[in-house]
PDB file of C-alpha atoms and ligand atoms in Angstrom:
ATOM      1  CA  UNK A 398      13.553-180.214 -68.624  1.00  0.00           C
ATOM      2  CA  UNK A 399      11.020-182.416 -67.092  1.00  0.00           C
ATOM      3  CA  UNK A 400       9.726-185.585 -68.026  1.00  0.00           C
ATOM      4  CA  UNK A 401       6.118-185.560 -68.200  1.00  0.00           C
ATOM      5  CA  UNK A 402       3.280-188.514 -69.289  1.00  0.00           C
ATOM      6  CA  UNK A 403       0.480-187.353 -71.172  1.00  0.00           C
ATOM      7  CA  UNK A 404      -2.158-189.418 -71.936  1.00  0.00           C
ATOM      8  CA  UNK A 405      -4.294-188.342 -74.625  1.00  0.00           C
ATOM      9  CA  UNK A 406      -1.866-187.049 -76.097  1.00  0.00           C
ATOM     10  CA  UNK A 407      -3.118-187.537 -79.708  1.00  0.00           C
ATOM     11  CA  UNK A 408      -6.319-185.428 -79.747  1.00  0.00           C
ATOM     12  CA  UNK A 409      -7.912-182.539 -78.378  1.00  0.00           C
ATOM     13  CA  UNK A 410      -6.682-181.197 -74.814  1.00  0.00           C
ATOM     14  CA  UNK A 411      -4.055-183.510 -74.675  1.00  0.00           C
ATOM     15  CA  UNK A 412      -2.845-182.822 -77.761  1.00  0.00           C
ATOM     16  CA  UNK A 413      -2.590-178.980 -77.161  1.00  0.00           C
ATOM     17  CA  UNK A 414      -0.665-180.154 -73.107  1.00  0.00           C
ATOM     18  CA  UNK A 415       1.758-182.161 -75.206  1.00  0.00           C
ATOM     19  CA  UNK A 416       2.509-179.151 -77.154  1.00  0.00           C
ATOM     20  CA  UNK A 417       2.367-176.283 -74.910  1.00  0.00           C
ATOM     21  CA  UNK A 418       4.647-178.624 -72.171  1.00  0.00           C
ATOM     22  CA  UNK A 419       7.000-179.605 -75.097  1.00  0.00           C
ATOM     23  CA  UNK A 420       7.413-176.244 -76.195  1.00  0.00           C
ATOM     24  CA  UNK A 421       8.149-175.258 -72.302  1.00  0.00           C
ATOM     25  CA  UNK A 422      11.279-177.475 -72.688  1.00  0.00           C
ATOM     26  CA  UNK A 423      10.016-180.749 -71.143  1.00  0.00           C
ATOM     27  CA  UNK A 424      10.324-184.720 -72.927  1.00  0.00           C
ATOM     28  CA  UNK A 425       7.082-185.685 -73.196  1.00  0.00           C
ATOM     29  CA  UNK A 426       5.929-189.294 -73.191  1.00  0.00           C
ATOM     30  CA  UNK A 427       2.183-189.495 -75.047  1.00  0.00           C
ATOM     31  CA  UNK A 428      -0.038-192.686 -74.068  1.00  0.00           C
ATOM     32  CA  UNK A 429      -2.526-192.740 -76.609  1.00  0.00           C
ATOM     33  CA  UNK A 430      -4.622-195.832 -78.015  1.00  0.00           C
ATOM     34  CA  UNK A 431      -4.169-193.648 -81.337  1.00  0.00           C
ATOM     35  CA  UNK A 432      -0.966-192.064 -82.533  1.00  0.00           C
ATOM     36  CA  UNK A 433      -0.220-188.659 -82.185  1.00  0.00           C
ATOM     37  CA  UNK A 434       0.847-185.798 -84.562  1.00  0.00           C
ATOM     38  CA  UNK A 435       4.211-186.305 -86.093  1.00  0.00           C
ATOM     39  CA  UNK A 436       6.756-184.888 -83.860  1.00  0.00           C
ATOM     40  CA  UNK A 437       4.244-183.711 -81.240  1.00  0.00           C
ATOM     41  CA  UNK A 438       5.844-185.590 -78.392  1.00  0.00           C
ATOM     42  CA  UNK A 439       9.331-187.151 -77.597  1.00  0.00           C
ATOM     43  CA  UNK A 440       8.250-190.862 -77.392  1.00  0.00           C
ATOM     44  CA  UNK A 441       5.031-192.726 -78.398  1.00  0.00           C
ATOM     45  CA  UNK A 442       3.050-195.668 -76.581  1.00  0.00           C
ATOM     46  CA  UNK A 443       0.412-197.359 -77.972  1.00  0.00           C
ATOM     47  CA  UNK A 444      -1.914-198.328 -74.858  1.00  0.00           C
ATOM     48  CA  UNK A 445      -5.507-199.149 -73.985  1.00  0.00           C
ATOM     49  CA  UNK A 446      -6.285-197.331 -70.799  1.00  0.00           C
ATOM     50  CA  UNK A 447      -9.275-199.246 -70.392  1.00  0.00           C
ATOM     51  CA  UNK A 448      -7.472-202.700 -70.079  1.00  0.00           C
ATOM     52  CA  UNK A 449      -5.381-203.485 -66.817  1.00  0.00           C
ATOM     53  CA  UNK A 450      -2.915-206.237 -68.845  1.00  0.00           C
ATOM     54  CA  UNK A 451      -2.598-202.703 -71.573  1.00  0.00           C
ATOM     55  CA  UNK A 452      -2.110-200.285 -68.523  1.00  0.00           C
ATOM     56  CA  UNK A 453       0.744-202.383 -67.179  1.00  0.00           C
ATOM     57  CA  UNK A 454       2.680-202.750 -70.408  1.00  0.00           C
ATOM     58  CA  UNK A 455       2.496-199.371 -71.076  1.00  0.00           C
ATOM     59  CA  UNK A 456       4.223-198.434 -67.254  1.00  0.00           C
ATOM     60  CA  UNK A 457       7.133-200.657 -68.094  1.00  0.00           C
ATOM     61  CA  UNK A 458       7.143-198.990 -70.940  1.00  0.00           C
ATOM     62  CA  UNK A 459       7.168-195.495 -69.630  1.00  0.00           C
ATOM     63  CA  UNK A 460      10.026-196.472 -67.559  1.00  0.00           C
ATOM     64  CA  UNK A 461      11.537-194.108 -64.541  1.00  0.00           C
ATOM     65  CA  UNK A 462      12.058-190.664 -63.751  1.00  0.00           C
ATOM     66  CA  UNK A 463       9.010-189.151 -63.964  1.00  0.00           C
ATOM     67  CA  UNK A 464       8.648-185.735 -63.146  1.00  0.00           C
ATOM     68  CA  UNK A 465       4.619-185.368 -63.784  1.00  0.00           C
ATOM     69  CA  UNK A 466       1.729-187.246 -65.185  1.00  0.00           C
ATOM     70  CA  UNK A 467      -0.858-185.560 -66.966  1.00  0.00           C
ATOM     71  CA  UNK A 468      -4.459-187.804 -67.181  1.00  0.00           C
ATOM     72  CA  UNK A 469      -6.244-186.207 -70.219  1.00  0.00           C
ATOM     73  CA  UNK A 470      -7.530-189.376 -71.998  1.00  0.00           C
ATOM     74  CA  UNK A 471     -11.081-189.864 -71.751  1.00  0.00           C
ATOM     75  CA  UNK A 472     -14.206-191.206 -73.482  1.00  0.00           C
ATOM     76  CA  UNK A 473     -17.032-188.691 -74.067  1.00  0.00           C
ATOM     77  CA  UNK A 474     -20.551-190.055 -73.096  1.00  0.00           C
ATOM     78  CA  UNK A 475     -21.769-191.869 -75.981  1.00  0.00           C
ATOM     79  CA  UNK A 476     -19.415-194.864 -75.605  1.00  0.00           C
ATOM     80  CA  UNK A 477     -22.001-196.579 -73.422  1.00  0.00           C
ATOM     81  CA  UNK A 478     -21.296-197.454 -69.091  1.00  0.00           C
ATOM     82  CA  UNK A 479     -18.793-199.609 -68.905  1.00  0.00           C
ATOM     83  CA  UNK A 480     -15.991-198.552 -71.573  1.00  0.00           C
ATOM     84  CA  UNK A 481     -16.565-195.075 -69.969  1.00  0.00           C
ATOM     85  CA  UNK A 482     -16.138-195.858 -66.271  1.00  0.00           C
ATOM     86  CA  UNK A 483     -12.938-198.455 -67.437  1.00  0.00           C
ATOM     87  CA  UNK A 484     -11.202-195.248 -69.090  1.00  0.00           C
ATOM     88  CA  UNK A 485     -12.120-192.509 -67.635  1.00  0.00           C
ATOM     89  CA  UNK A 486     -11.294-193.721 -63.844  1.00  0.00           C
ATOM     90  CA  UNK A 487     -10.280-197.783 -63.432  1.00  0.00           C
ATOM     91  CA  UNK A 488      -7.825-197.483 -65.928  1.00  0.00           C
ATOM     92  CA  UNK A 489      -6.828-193.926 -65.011  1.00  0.00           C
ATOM     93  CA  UNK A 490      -5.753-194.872 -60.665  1.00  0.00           C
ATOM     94  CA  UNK A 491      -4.343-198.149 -62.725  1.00  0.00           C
ATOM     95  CA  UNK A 492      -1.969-196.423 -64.617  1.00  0.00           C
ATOM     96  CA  UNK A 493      -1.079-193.698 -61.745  1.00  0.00           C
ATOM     97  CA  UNK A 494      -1.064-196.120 -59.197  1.00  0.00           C
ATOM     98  CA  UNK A 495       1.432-198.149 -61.475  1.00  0.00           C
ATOM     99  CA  UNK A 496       3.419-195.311 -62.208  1.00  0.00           C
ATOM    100  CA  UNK A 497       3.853-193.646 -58.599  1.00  0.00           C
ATOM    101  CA  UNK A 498       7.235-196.140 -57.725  1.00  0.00           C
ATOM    102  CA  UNK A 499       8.454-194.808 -61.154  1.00  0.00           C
ATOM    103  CA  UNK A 500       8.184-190.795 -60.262  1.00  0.00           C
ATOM    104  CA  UNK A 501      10.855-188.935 -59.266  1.00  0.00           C
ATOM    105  CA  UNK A 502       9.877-187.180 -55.309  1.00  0.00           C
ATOM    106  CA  UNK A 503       7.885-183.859 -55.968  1.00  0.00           C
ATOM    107  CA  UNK A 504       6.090-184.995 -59.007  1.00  0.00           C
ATOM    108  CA  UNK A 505       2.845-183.539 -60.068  1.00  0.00           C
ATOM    109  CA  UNK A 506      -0.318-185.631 -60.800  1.00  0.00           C
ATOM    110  CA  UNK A 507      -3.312-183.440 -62.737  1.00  0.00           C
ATOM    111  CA  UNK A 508      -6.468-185.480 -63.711  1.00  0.00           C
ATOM    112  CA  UNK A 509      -8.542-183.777 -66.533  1.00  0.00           C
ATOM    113  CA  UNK A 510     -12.330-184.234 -64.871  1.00  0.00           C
ATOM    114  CA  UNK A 511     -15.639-182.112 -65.942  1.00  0.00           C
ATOM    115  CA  UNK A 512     -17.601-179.473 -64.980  1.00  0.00           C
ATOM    116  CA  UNK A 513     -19.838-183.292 -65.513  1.00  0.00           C
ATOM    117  CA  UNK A 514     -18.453-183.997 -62.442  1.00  0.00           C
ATOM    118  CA  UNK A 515     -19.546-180.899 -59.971  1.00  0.00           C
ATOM    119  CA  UNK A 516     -22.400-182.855 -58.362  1.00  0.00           C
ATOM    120  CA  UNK A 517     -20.140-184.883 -56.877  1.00  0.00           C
ATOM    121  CA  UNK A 518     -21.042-184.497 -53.360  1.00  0.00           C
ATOM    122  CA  UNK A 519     -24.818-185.792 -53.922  1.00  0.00           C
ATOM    123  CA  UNK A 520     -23.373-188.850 -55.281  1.00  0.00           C
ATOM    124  CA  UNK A 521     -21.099-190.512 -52.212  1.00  0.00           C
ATOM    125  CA  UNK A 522     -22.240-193.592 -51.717  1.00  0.00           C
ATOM    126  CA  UNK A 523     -21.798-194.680 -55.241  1.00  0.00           C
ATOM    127  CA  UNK A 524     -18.652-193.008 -55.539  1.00  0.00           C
ATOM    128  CA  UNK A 525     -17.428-195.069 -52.328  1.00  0.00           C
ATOM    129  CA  UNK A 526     -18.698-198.029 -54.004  1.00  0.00           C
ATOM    130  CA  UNK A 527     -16.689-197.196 -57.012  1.00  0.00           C
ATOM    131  CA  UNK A 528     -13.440-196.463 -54.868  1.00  0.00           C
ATOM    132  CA  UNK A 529     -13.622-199.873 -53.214  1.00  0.00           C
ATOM    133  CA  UNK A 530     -13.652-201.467 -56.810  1.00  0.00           C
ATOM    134  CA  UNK A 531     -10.719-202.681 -58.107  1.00  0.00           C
ATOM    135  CA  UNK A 532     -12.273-205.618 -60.732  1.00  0.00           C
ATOM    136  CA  UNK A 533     -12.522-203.956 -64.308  1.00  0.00           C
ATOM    137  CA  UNK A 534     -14.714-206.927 -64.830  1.00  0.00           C
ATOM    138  CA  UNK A 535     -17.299-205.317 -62.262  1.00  0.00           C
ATOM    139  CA  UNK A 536     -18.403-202.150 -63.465  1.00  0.00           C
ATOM    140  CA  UNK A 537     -21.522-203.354 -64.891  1.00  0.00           C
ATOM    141  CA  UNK A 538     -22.786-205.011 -61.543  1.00  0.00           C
ATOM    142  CA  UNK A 539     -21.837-201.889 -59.823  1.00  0.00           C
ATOM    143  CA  UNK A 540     -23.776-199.362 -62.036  1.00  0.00           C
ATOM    144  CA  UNK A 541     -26.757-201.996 -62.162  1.00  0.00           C
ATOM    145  CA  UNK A 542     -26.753-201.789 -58.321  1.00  0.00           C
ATOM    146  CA  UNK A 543     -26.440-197.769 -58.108  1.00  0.00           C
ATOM    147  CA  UNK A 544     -28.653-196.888 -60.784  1.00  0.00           C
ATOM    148  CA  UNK A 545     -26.586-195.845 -63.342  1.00  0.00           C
ATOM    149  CA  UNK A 546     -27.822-195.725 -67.216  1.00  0.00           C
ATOM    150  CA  UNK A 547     -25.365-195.162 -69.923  1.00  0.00           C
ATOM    151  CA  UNK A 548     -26.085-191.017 -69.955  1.00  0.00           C
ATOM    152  CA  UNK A 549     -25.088-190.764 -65.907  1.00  0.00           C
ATOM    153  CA  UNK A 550     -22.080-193.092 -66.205  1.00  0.00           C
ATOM    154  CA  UNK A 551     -20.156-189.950 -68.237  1.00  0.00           C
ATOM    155  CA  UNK A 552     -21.104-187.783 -64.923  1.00  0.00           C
ATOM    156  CA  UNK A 553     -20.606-190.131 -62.415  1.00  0.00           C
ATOM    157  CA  UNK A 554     -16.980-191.375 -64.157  1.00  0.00           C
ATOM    158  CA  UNK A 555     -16.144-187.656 -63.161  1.00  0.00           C
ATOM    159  CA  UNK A 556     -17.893-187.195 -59.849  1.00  0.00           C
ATOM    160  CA  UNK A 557     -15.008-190.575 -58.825  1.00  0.00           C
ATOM    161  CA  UNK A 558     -12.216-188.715 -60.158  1.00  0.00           C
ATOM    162  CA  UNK A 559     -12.898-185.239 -58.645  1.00  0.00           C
ATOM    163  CA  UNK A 560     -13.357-187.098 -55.465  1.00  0.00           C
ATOM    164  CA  UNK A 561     -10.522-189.868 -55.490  1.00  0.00           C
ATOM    165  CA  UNK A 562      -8.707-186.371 -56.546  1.00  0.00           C
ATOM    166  CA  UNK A 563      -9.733-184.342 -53.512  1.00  0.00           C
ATOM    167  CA  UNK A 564      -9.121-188.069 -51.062  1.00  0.00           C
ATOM    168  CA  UNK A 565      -5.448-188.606 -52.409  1.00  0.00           C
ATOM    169  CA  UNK A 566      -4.289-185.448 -52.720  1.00  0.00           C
ATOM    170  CA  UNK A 567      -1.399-185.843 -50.716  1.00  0.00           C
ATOM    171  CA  UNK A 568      -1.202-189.615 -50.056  1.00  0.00           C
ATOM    172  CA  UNK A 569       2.390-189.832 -50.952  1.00  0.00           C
ATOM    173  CA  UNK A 570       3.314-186.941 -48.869  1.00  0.00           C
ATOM    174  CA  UNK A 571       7.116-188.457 -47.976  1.00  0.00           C
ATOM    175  CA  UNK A 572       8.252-188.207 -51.878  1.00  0.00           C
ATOM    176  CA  UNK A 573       6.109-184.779 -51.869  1.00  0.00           C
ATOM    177  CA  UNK A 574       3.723-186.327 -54.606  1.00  0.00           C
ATOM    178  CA  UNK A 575       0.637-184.393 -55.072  1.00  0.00           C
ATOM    179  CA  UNK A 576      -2.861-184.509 -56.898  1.00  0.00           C
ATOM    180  CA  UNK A 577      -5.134-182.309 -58.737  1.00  0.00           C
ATOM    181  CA  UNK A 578      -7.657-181.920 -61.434  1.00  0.00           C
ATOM    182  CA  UNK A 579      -9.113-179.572 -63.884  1.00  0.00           C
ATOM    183  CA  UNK A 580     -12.475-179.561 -64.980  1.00  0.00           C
ATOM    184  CA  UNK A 581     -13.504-177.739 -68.497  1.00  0.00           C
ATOM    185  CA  UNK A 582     -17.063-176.907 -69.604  1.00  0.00           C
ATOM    186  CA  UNK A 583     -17.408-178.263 -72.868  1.00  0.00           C
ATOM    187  CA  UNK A 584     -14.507-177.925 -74.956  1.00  0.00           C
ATOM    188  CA  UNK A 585     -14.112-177.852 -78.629  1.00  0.00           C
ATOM    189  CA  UNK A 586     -12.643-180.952 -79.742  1.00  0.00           C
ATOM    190  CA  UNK A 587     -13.696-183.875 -81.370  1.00  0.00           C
ATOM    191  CA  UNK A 588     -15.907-185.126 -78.700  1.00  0.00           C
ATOM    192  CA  UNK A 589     -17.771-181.543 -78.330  1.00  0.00           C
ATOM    193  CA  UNK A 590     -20.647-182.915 -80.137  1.00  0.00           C
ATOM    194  CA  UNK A 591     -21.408-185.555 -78.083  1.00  0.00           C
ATOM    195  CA  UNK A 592     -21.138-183.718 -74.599  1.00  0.00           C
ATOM    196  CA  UNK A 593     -23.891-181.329 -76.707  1.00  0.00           C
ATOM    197  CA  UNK A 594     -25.508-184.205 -77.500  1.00  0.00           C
ATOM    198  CA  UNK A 595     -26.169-186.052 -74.025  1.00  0.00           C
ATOM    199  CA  UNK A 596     -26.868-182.186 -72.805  1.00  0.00           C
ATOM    200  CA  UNK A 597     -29.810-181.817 -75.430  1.00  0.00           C
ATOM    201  CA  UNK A 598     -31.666-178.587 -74.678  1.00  0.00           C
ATOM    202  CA  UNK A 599     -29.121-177.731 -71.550  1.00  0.00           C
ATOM    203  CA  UNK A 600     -26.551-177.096 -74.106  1.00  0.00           C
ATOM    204  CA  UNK A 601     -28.292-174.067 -75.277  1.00  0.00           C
ATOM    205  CA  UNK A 602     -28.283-172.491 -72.525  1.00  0.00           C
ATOM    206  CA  UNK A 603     -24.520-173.457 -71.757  1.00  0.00           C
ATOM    207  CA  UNK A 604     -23.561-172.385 -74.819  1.00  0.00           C
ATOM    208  CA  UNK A 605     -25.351-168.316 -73.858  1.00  0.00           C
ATOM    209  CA  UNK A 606     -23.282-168.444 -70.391  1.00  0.00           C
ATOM    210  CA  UNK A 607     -20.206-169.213 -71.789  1.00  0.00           C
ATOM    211  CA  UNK A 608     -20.028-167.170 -74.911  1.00  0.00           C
ATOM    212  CA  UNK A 609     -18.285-169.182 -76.596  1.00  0.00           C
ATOM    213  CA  UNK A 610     -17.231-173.227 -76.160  1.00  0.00           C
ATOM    214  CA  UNK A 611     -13.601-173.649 -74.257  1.00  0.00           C
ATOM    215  CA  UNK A 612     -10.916-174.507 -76.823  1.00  0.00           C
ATOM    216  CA  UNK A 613      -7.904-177.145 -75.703  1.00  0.00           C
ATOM    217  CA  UNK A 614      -5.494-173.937 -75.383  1.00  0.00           C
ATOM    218  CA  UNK A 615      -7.485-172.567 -72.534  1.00  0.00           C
ATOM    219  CA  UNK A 616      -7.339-175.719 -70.798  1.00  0.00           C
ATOM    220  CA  UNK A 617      -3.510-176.973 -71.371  1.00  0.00           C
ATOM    221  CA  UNK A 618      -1.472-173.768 -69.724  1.00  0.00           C
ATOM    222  CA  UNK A 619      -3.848-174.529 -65.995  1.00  0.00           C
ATOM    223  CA  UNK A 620      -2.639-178.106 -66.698  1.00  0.00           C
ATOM    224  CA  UNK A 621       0.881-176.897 -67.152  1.00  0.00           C
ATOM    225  CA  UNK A 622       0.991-174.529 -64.294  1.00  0.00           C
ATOM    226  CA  UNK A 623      -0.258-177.855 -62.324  1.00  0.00           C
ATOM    227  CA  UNK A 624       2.920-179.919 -63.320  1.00  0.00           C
ATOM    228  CA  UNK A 625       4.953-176.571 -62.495  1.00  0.00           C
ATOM    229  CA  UNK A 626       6.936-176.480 -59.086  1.00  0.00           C
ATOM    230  CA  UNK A 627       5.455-172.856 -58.765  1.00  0.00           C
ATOM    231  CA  UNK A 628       1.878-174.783 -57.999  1.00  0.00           C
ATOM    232  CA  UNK A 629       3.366-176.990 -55.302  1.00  0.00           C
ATOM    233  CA  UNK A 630       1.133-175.747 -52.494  1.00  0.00           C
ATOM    234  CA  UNK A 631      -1.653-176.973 -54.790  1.00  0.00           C
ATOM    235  CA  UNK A 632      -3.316-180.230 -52.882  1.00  0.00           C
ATOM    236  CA  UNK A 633      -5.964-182.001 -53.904  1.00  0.00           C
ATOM    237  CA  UNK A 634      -7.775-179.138 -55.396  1.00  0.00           C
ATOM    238  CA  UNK A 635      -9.826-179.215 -58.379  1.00  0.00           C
ATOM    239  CA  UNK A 636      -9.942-176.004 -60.397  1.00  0.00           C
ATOM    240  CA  UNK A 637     -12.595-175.451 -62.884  1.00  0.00           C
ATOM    241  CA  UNK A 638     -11.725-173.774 -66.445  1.00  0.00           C
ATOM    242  CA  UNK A 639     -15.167-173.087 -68.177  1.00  0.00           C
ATOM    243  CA  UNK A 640     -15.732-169.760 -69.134  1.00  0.00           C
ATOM    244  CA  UNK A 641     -18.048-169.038 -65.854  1.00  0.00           C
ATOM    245  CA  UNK A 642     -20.137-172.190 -65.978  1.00  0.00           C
ATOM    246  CA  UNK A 643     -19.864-173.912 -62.647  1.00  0.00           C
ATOM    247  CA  UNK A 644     -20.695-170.519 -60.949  1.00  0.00           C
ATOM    248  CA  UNK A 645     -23.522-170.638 -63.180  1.00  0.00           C
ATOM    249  CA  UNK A 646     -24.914-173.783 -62.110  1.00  0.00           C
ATOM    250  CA  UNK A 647     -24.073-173.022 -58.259  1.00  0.00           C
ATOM    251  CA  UNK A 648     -25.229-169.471 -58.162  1.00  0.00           C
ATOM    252  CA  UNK A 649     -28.578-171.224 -59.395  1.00  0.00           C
ATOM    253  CA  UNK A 650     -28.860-173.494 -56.375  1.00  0.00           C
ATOM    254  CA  UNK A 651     -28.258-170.761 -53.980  1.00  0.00           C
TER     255      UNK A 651
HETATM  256  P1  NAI B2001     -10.535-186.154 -77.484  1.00  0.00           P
HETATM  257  O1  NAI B2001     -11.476-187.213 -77.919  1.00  0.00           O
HETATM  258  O2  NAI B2001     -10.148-185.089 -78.449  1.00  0.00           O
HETATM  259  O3  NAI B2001      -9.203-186.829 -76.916  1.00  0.00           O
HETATM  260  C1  NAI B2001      -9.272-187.943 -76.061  1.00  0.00           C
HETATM  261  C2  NAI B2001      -8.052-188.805 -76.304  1.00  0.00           C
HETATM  262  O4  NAI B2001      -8.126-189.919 -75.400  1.00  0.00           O
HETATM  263  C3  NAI B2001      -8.001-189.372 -77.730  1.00  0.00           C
HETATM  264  O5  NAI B2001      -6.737-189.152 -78.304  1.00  0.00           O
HETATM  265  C4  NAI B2001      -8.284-190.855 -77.525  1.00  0.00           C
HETATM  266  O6  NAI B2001      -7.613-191.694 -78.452  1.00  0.00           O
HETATM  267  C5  NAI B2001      -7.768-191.071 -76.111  1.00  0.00           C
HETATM  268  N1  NAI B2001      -8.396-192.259 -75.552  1.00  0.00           N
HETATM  269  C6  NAI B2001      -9.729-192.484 -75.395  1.00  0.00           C
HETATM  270  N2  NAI B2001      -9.923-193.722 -74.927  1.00  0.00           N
HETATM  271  C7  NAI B2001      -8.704-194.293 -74.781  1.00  0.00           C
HETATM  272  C8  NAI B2001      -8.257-195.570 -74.354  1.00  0.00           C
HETATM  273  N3  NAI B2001      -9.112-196.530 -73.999  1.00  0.00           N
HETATM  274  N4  NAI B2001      -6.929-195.807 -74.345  1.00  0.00           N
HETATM  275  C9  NAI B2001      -6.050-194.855 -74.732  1.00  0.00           C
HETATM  276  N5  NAI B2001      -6.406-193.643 -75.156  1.00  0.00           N
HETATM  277  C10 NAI B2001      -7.727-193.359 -75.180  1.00  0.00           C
HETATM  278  O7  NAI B2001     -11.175-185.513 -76.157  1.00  0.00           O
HETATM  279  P2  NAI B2001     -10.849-184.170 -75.351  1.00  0.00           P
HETATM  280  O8  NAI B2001     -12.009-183.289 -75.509  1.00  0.00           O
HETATM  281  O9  NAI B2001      -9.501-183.668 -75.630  1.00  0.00           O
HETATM  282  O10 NAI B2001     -10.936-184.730 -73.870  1.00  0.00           O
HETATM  283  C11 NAI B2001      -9.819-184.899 -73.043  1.00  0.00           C
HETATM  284  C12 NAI B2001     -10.305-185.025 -71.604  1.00  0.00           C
HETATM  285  O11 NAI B2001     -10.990-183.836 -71.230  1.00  0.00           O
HETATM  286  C13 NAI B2001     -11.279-186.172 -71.386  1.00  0.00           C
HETATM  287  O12 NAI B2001     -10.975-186.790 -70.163  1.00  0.00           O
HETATM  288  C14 NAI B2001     -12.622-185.476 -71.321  1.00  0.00           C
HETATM  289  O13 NAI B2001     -13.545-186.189 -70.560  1.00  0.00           O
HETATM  290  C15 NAI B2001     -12.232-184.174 -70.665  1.00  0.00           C
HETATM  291  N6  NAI B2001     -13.184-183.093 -70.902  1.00  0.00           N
HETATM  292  C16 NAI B2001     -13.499-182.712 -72.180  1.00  0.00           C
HETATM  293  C17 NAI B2001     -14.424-181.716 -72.401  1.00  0.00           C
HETATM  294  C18 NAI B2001     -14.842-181.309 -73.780  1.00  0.00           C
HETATM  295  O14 NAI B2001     -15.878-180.660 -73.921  1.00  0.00           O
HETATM  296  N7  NAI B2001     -14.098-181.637 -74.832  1.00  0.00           N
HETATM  297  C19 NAI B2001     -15.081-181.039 -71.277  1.00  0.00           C
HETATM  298  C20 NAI B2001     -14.658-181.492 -69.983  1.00  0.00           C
HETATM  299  C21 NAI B2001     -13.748-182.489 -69.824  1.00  0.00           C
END
């Protein structure tokens, strides 16, 4: 079997990946700030994934030989700018960029990023900002200087990741390392309510398109199929999972 890094791994989506990839026949190593399940995956660490010194522990940690690395943890936007933008992209090209010398050639990189996050082309010159940052320390200044108020930061901390996605995709093309994401409409985990929330009367409407909110097992076999070899001409794309929604919102601006 494989060994694959989920992080996340103790709620939600990543909970369900660790399962479904687990029950597959792969070792999976959860990165979680919070501990997982009993018995839900092979090997536990404890890691803040919005702290560089954290993010660094936990790759030595994690070791060698790693045959995918699944990005699921996130913070849903009511955590405020800064935490949001730490975790749900610093610390997440921290820990992949830390963890690349450690894969094994052909490994399989899938970020979990938003249907938040399909706007992404109106937003480049922030996102280029955000790409050129490397000091946790400077998020603040940098959403001061774009504009961006806690309830865009959840958006824009996707808008990065699709694109940083769709730039690297292929970047370590001589060990045949690649790069997607997924990106869910809202999802029914913990953190559903406060996607609804920020969404306020949107969600309504959301809610009528989709039928029904995702749930983390229509989400984890796309993330699976991602960290299979039978997805290996999959490069840099970003697939959306949301019941119809980003069709939706595009067939709208047609
Ligand atoms: P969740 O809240 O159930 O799980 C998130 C996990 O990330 C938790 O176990 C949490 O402990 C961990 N985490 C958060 N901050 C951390 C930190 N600083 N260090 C270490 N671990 C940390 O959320 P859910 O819904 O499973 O979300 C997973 C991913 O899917 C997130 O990236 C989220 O943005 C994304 N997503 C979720 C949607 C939804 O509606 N639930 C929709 C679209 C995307």
């Amino acid at each position: 079997g494989k060994n694959i890094v989920v992080t996340g791994a103790a709620s939600g989506i990543g909970a369900e990946t660790a399962r479904l990839l687990s029950a597959e026949g792969a070792t999976v190593i959860g990165v979680d700030r919070n501990p997982p399940a009993p018995g839900l995956v092979a090997r536990h660490i404890a890691a803040d994934l919005g702290e560089p010194g954290s993010i660094a522990i936990a790759a030595r940690e994690i070791g060698n030989g790693i045959d995918a690395l699944c990005n699921i943890a996130g913070l849903p936007p009511t955590r405020g700018r800064v935490p949001v933008l730490r975790v749900n992209f610093l610390g997440l090209r921290e820990l992949t960029e830390a963890l690349i010398p450690q894969m094994n050639d052909g490994a399989a990189i899938v970020n979990l990023a938003s249907l938040a996050g399909l706007g992404w082309p109106d937003a480049i010159p922030a996102i280029k900002s955000m790409l050129a940052l490397r000091d946790f320390d400077a998020v603040e200044a940098l959403c001061d200087t774009h504009g961006i108020d806690d309830a865009r930061s959840y958006f824009f901390s996707k808008e990065v990741l699709i694109a940083w996605t769709l730039q690297q995709r292929w970047t370590w093309r001589e060990r045949g390392i690649r790069m997607n994401c997924v990106s869910p409409g809202p999802v029914d985990t913990p953190i559903l309510g406060d996607f609804l929330q920020t969404l306020g009367a949107r969600a309504e409407e959301d809610m009528r398109v989709m039928d029904r909110p995702g749930r983390p097992t229509d989400i984890a076999p796309l993330v699976a199929f991602l960290c299979s070899d039978d997805s290996g001409w999959l490069r840099g794309t970003n697939i959306a999972c949301d019941g119809g929604m980003h069709s939706h919102v595009l067939a709208n601006l047609n």
